[in-house]
Coordinates of C-alpha atoms and ligand atoms in Angstrom, one line a residue:
M16 CA 87.3 -3.8 -14.4
G17 CA 89.4 -0.7 -14.6
W18 CA 91.5 1.7 -12.7
N19 CA 90.6 4.7 -10.4
S20 CA 92.8 7.7 -9.6
W21 CA 91.9 8.2 -5.9
N22 CA 94.0 5.5 -4.0
H23 CA 97.3 6.6 -5.5
F24 CA 96.9 10.1 -6.9
A25 CA 94.2 11.6 -4.7
S26 CA 94.1 15.3 -5.5
T27 CA 97.1 15.3 -7.8
V28 CA 95.2 13.7 -10.6
S29 CA 95.3 15.7 -13.9
D30 CA 94.8 15.3 -17.6
A31 CA 98.5 14.3 -17.8
V32 CA 98.1 11.7 -15.1
I33 CA 95.1 10.1 -16.8
R34 CA 96.8 10.0 -20.2
G35 CA 99.8 8.4 -18.7
Q36 CA 97.7 5.8 -16.9
A37 CA 95.8 5.0 -20.1
D38 CA 99.1 4.6 -21.9
A39 CA 100.3 2.3 -19.1
M40 CA 97.1 0.4 -19.0
V41 CA 97.8 -0.7 -22.6
S42 CA 101.7 -1.2 -22.4
S43 CA 101.5 -3.1 -19.2
G44 CA 99.0 -5.7 -20.5
M45 CA 96.3 -4.5 -18.1
R46 CA 93.9 -3.7 -20.9
D47 CA 94.3 -7.0 -22.6
A48 CA 93.7 -8.7 -19.2
G49 CA 90.3 -7.0 -19.1
Y50 CA 90.9 -3.6 -17.3
I51 CA 88.9 -1.2 -19.4
Y52 CA 87.6 1.8 -17.3
V53 CA 90.0 4.6 -16.5
N54 CA 88.2 6.6 -13.8
V55 CA 88.9 10.2 -12.7
D56 CA 87.9 10.5 -9.0
D57 CA 87.4 13.7 -7.1
T58 CA 89.2 17.0 -7.7
W59 CA 88.6 17.5 -11.4
E60 CA 85.7 19.9 -11.0
G61 CA 85.9 23.6 -11.7
E62 CA 83.2 26.4 -11.8
R63 CA 79.8 26.6 -13.3
D64 CA 79.2 29.2 -15.9
S65 CA 76.4 31.7 -16.0
K66 CA 74.1 29.0 -17.6
G67 CA 75.0 26.5 -14.8
V68 CA 77.2 24.4 -16.9
L69 CA 80.0 22.8 -15.0
H70 CA 83.6 23.0 -16.4
P71 CA 86.6 21.1 -15.3
N72 CA 89.3 23.0 -13.4
A73 CA 92.8 23.9 -14.8
K74 CA 94.1 20.4 -14.2
F75 CA 91.8 19.2 -17.0
P76 CA 92.0 21.6 -19.9
D77 CA 89.7 19.7 -22.3
M78 CA 87.7 16.8 -21.0
K79 CA 86.3 15.8 -24.4
A80 CA 89.8 15.6 -25.8
L81 CA 90.8 13.4 -22.9
A82 CA 87.9 11.1 -23.5
D83 CA 88.8 10.9 -27.1
Y84 CA 92.4 10.0 -26.2
V85 CA 91.3 7.3 -23.8
H86 CA 88.7 5.9 -26.2
G87 CA 91.4 5.9 -28.9
K88 CA 93.2 3.3 -26.8
G89 CA 90.2 1.0 -26.6
L90 CA 89.5 2.1 -23.1
K91 CA 86.6 4.0 -21.4
L92 CA 86.6 7.1 -19.2
G93 CA 84.9 7.4 -15.9
I94 CA 84.2 10.5 -13.7
Y95 CA 83.1 11.4 -10.2
S96 CA 80.5 13.6 -8.6
S97 CA 78.3 14.0 -5.6
P98 CA 74.4 14.3 -5.2
G99 CA 75.3 17.2 -2.7
P100 CA 76.3 20.8 -3.5
K101 CA 79.9 19.9 -2.8
T102 CA 82.0 16.7 -3.2
C103 CA 84.0 15.1 -0.4
A104 CA 87.1 17.1 -1.3
G105 CA 85.0 20.3 -1.3
Y106 CA 84.6 20.7 -5.1
E107 CA 81.4 21.5 -7.1
G108 CA 78.7 18.7 -6.7
S109 CA 75.6 18.0 -8.9
Y110 CA 72.9 19.1 -6.5
G111 CA 70.2 20.8 -8.5
H112 CA 72.2 20.3 -11.7
E113 CA 71.7 16.6 -12.3
E114 CA 70.3 16.8 -15.9
Q115 CA 72.8 19.4 -16.9
D116 CA 75.8 17.5 -15.5
A117 CA 74.6 14.2 -17.0
K118 CA 74.3 15.9 -20.4
T119 CA 77.8 17.4 -19.9
Y120 CA 79.3 14.0 -19.1
A121 CA 77.5 12.4 -22.2
D122 CA 78.7 15.3 -24.5
W123 CA 82.3 14.7 -23.3
G124 CA 81.9 10.9 -23.9
I125 CA 82.0 9.7 -20.3
D126 CA 81.2 6.0 -19.7
Y127 CA 81.1 5.7 -15.9
L128 CA 79.9 7.9 -13.0
K129 CA 80.9 7.3 -9.3
Y130 CA 78.3 9.2 -7.4
D131 CA 79.5 9.9 -3.8
L132 CA 77.0 10.9 -1.1
C133 CA 79.3 13.1 1.1
G134 CA 78.0 16.5 0.2
L135 CA 74.4 15.6 0.6
R136 CA 75.0 14.5 4.2
P137 CA 74.6 18.0 5.7
L138 CA 71.3 18.4 4.0
M139 CA 70.2 14.9 5.1
A140 CA 71.0 16.0 8.7
K141 CA 68.4 18.7 8.5
A142 CA 65.6 16.3 7.4
P143 CA 62.8 16.0 9.9
S144 CA 63.4 12.3 10.6
K145 CA 65.7 9.5 9.8
A146 CA 63.3 8.1 7.4
A147 CA 62.9 11.4 5.6
A148 CA 66.8 11.6 5.3
H149 CA 66.8 8.1 3.9
Q150 CA 64.1 9.1 1.3
M151 CA 66.2 12.2 0.4
M152 CA 69.2 10.0 -0.4
L153 CA 67.1 7.5 -2.5
E154 CA 65.6 10.4 -4.4
A155 CA 69.0 11.9 -5.0
Y156 CA 70.4 8.7 -6.5
R157 CA 67.2 8.1 -8.5
R158 CA 67.4 11.6 -9.9
M159 CA 70.9 11.2 -11.3
H160 CA 70.0 7.7 -12.7
A161 CA 67.1 9.2 -14.6
A162 CA 69.4 12.1 -15.8
L163 CA 72.0 9.5 -17.0
R164 CA 69.3 7.5 -18.8
K165 CA 67.9 10.6 -20.5
T166 CA 71.2 11.3 -22.1
G167 CA 70.8 8.0 -24.1
R168 CA 74.5 7.2 -23.5
P169 CA 75.3 4.0 -21.6
I170 CA 77.0 5.2 -18.4
V171 CA 77.8 2.8 -15.6
Y172 CA 76.3 4.1 -12.4
S173 CA 78.4 3.5 -9.3
L174 CA 76.8 4.4 -5.9
C175 CA 79.2 5.4 -3.1
Q176 CA 77.6 6.0 0.2
Y177 CA 79.9 3.6 2.2
G178 CA 77.2 0.9 2.7
K179 CA 74.8 2.9 4.7
D180 CA 71.2 1.9 5.3
D181 CA 71.9 -1.6 3.8
V182 CA 72.4 -0.2 0.3
W183 CA 72.7 -3.8 -1.1
K184 CA 68.9 -4.0 -0.5
W185 CA 67.9 -1.0 -2.6
G186 CA 70.9 0.0 -4.7
A187 CA 69.7 -1.8 -7.8
S188 CA 66.2 -0.2 -7.4
V189 CA 67.7 3.3 -7.7
G190 CA 69.6 2.3 -10.8
G191 CA 73.0 1.4 -9.4
N192 CA 75.2 -1.0 -11.3
L193 CA 77.4 -1.3 -8.3
W194 CA 77.4 0.2 -4.7
R195 CA 80.2 0.6 -2.2
T196 CA 79.4 -1.7 0.8
T197 CA 82.1 -0.2 3.1
E198 CA 84.0 2.9 4.2
D199 CA 87.2 3.8 2.4
I200 CA 89.9 1.2 2.0
S201 CA 93.5 2.1 2.8
D202 CA 96.7 0.4 1.9
S203 CA 97.2 -1.8 5.0
Y204 CA 96.4 -5.5 5.7
L205 CA 94.2 -4.4 8.5
S206 CA 92.0 -2.2 6.4
M207 CA 91.9 -4.6 3.4
A208 CA 91.2 -7.7 5.5
G209 CA 88.6 -5.9 7.6
I210 CA 86.7 -5.0 4.5
G211 CA 87.2 -8.1 2.4
F212 CA 86.5 -10.7 5.1
G213 CA 83.6 -8.5 6.4
Q214 CA 81.6 -9.1 3.2
I215 CA 79.7 -12.0 4.6
D216 CA 75.9 -12.3 4.1
L217 CA 75.9 -10.0 1.1
A218 CA 76.2 -12.6 -1.7
R219 CA 72.5 -12.8 -2.4
Y220 CA 72.4 -9.2 -3.3
A221 CA 74.9 -9.2 -6.1
G222 CA 74.6 -10.5 -9.6
P223 CA 75.1 -9.5 -13.2
G224 CA 74.5 -5.7 -13.6
H225 CA 74.2 -5.0 -9.9
W226 CA 77.3 -5.7 -7.8
N227 CA 78.5 -5.2 -4.2
D228 CA 81.6 -3.1 -4.2
P229 CA 84.1 -3.6 -1.4
D230 CA 86.2 -0.6 -2.7
M231 CA 89.1 -0.2 -5.1
L232 CA 92.3 -2.3 -5.1
E233 CA 95.4 -1.2 -3.2
V234 CA 97.6 -3.8 -5.0
G235 CA 101.0 -2.3 -5.8
N236 CA 100.8 0.8 -3.6
G237 CA 103.4 -0.6 -1.2
G238 CA 101.6 -0.9 2.2
M239 CA 101.2 -4.7 2.1
N240 CA 103.6 -7.6 1.3
E241 CA 103.1 -9.9 -1.7
D242 CA 101.2 -12.5 0.4
E243 CA 98.8 -9.9 1.6
Y244 CA 98.2 -8.5 -1.9
R245 CA 97.6 -12.0 -3.1
T246 CA 94.9 -12.3 -0.4
H247 CA 93.5 -9.0 -1.6
M248 CA 93.2 -10.2 -5.2
S249 CA 92.0 -13.6 -4.3
L250 CA 89.3 -12.3 -2.0
W251 CA 88.0 -9.7 -4.4
A252 CA 87.9 -12.3 -7.1
L253 CA 86.0 -14.8 -4.9
L254 CA 83.6 -11.9 -4.0
A255 CA 82.9 -11.2 -7.7
A256 CA 84.0 -7.7 -6.8
P257 CA 84.6 -4.9 -9.3
L258 CA 88.4 -4.9 -10.0
L259 CA 89.4 -1.2 -10.1
A260 CA 93.3 -1.1 -9.7
G261 CA 94.3 1.9 -7.5
N262 CA 98.0 1.9 -8.1
D263 CA 100.4 3.8 -10.4
L264 CA 100.2 1.7 -13.6
S265 CA 103.2 3.5 -15.1
A266 CA 105.6 2.3 -12.3
M267 CA 104.6 -1.3 -11.6
T268 CA 107.0 -4.0 -10.5
P269 CA 106.8 -7.3 -12.4
A270 CA 105.3 -8.8 -9.2
T271 CA 102.5 -6.2 -9.2
T272 CA 101.7 -6.7 -12.8
A273 CA 101.6 -10.5 -12.3
L274 CA 99.2 -10.0 -9.3
L275 CA 96.8 -7.8 -11.3
T276 CA 96.8 -9.7 -14.5
N277 CA 96.7 -13.3 -13.5
R278 CA 94.2 -14.7 -16.0
E279 CA 92.8 -17.5 -13.8
V280 CA 92.2 -15.0 -11.0
I281 CA 90.4 -12.7 -13.3
A282 CA 88.4 -15.5 -14.7
I283 CA 87.2 -16.4 -11.3
D284 CA 86.2 -12.7 -10.7
Q285 CA 84.5 -12.3 -14.0
D286 CA 82.8 -15.8 -14.2
R287 CA 79.6 -15.4 -16.2
S288 CA 77.4 -16.8 -13.4
G289 CA 78.2 -13.7 -11.4
I290 CA 77.8 -15.5 -8.1
Q291 CA 79.5 -13.8 -5.2
G292 CA 81.5 -16.3 -3.1
E293 CA 80.7 -17.0 0.6
R294 CA 82.6 -18.1 3.7
V295 CA 81.9 -21.8 4.2
W296 CA 84.4 -22.8 6.9
V297 CA 86.2 -21.1 9.8
E298 CA 88.6 -22.7 12.3
G299 CA 90.5 -20.1 14.5
A300 CA 92.3 -17.7 12.1
L301 CA 91.8 -20.0 9.1
E302 CA 88.9 -19.5 6.7
A303 CA 87.7 -21.1 3.4
W304 CA 85.6 -19.1 0.9
V305 CA 83.9 -20.7 -2.1
K306 CA 82.6 -19.3 -5.3
P307 CA 80.6 -21.6 -7.6
L308 CA 81.6 -21.2 -11.3
A309 CA 79.6 -21.5 -14.5
D310 CA 81.3 -24.7 -15.5
H311 CA 80.3 -26.4 -12.3
S312 CA 83.8 -26.1 -10.9
K313 CA 84.4 -24.1 -7.6
A314 CA 87.0 -21.5 -6.8
V315 CA 88.1 -22.0 -3.3
G316 CA 90.3 -19.7 -1.2
F317 CA 91.9 -20.9 2.0
F318 CA 93.1 -18.0 4.1
N319 CA 95.4 -17.6 7.1
R320 CA 94.4 -14.5 9.0
A321 CA 96.6 -15.2 12.0
D322 CA 98.6 -12.2 13.1
K323 CA 101.9 -14.1 13.3
T324 CA 104.6 -14.8 10.7
A325 CA 104.1 -18.5 10.8
T326 CA 102.5 -20.5 8.0
A327 CA 99.5 -22.6 9.0
E328 CA 98.0 -25.9 7.8
A329 CA 94.3 -26.0 7.1
Q330 CA 92.6 -29.3 7.1
V331 CA 89.2 -29.1 5.6
P332 CA 86.9 -31.9 4.8
L333 CA 85.6 -31.7 1.2
A334 CA 82.0 -31.8 2.4
K335 CA 82.6 -28.5 4.2
L336 CA 83.4 -27.0 0.8
G337 CA 80.1 -28.4 -0.6
L338 CA 82.0 -31.0 -2.5
Q339 CA 81.9 -34.8 -2.9
G340 CA 84.8 -36.8 -4.1
P341 CA 86.4 -37.6 -6.3
V342 CA 87.5 -34.1 -7.2
H343 CA 90.8 -32.7 -8.6
A344 CA 92.4 -29.3 -8.2
H345 CA 94.5 -26.7 -9.7
D346 CA 96.5 -24.3 -7.6
V347 CA 95.9 -20.9 -9.1
W348 CA 98.8 -18.7 -8.0
K349 CA 101.3 -21.6 -8.2
N350 CA 99.8 -22.6 -11.6
K351 CA 100.2 -26.2 -10.6
D352 CA 97.9 -29.2 -10.9
L353 CA 97.3 -30.9 -7.6
G354 CA 95.6 -34.1 -9.0
V355 CA 92.9 -35.8 -7.1
L356 CA 92.2 -34.5 -3.5
P357 CA 91.9 -36.6 -0.5
E358 CA 88.6 -36.5 1.5
T359 CA 90.3 -33.9 3.8
V360 CA 92.1 -31.2 2.0
R361 CA 95.4 -30.2 3.5
V362 CA 96.9 -26.9 2.5
T363 CA 99.8 -24.9 3.8
I364 CA 99.1 -21.1 4.0
P365 CA 101.5 -18.4 4.7
A366 CA 100.7 -15.7 7.3
H367 CA 98.1 -13.3 5.9
G368 CA 98.2 -15.3 2.8
V369 CA 96.1 -17.5 0.7
A370 CA 96.0 -20.8 -1.2
L371 CA 93.6 -20.4 -4.1
M372 CA 92.3 -23.3 -6.0
I373 CA 89.9 -24.3 -8.8
I374 CA 88.3 -27.6 -7.8
R375 CA 86.6 -29.7 -10.4
P376 CA 84.4 -32.7 -10.0
G377 CA 85.7 -36.0 -11.3
P378 CA 88.9 -38.0 -11.1
A379 CA 90.5 -36.6 -14.3
P380 CA 93.5 -34.4 -13.7
H381 CA 93.1 -30.7 -14.6
T382 CA 94.6 -30.3 -18.0
Q383 CA 95.5 -27.1 -19.9
G384 CA 93.3 -28.0 -22.8
S385 CA 95.6 -30.4 -24.8
P386 CA 93.7 -33.6 -25.6
P387 CA 95.4 -36.8 -24.8
Q388 CA 97.4 -38.4 -27.7
A389 CA 95.7 -41.3 -29.5
Ligands
GAL428 C1 85.3 9.4 -0.5 C2 85.1 8.1 -1.3 C3 86.5 7.9 -1.8 C4 86.9 9.0 -2.7 C5 86.9 10.3 -1.9 C6 87.1 11.5 -2.8 O1 84.0 9.8 0.1 O2 84.7 7.1 -0.5 O3 86.4 6.6 -2.6 O4 86.1 9.1 -3.8 O5 85.6 10.5 -1.3 O6 87.0 12.7 -2.2

């Protein structure tokens, strides 16, 4: 969990922006909710010196001082590079300098690297065959993983190659802790829903230490309404996806803060079993997704994907959710106990919205932890 500069700041990211976001991560309560990584995306890179050592550009006067600042707040600092000669935005990549760059990151105190294929693609296009291009990509990812390991500093390794060549099947074998499964997200319901609901059949590839990454959050960037952002958060939590906020943390509305820091939603995402949820039921535009949790309860999201403004009613037999009565439920976003559920669950879901529940076996009502009075 953390934050990344790209979705909101893109090429305007700077030392001042990162310090401001780190401050806001703390003052907004995001850090205490579990958001720890502050990740600088593309456009920080400057020139290599005569020894080949990479320096940041003028926007980042002193990367080590920045890392110290971020660490001083109980947060971690992430950075971005490419296995190609250039990054996506045309800045210096790590091609041929992997060990040197990994050492530079470790010396600065970097804790996370997003490694974006982009600039290697022109070289891959010159490979004699598709298989050779694929091998070239795997080697490039392995090379940086080995370089990071060699530094002795624990650095989270995030693969970004847009889900090509079924990365979920080999991402862990090249050292990836997470890998993007899709092209870039944008701040619209169409983009977010296309990506989020498109994550079917990938659950078996994710688990503790090696996660599918459906891209960073757009919550709070303004292109979706509250129901749609609630769908975004709920779906990412059910998918056990990395939660990397992508908005301006220093200018959040209370509604955005509430969406990003809902403790129950975060607990679903971060559940220690690390099981990615799956779609279990579809009827027209309505879908139910289920994520089994470590305490034998299940997180269930009922979604209304219909492209109209009307709310819809889903009627889902418990058996379709893999449940057998009696069960009782808690509505997560409404923070409301629903008591024992009937054999067919009926939920009302706003357009593009969600009803997110924790469903537990047994007839006992969900309690907030206070034991019954003797
Ligand atoms: C894209 C990547 C984005 C962002 C961008 C920066 O390739 O998918 O998440 O990192 O490059 O140039």
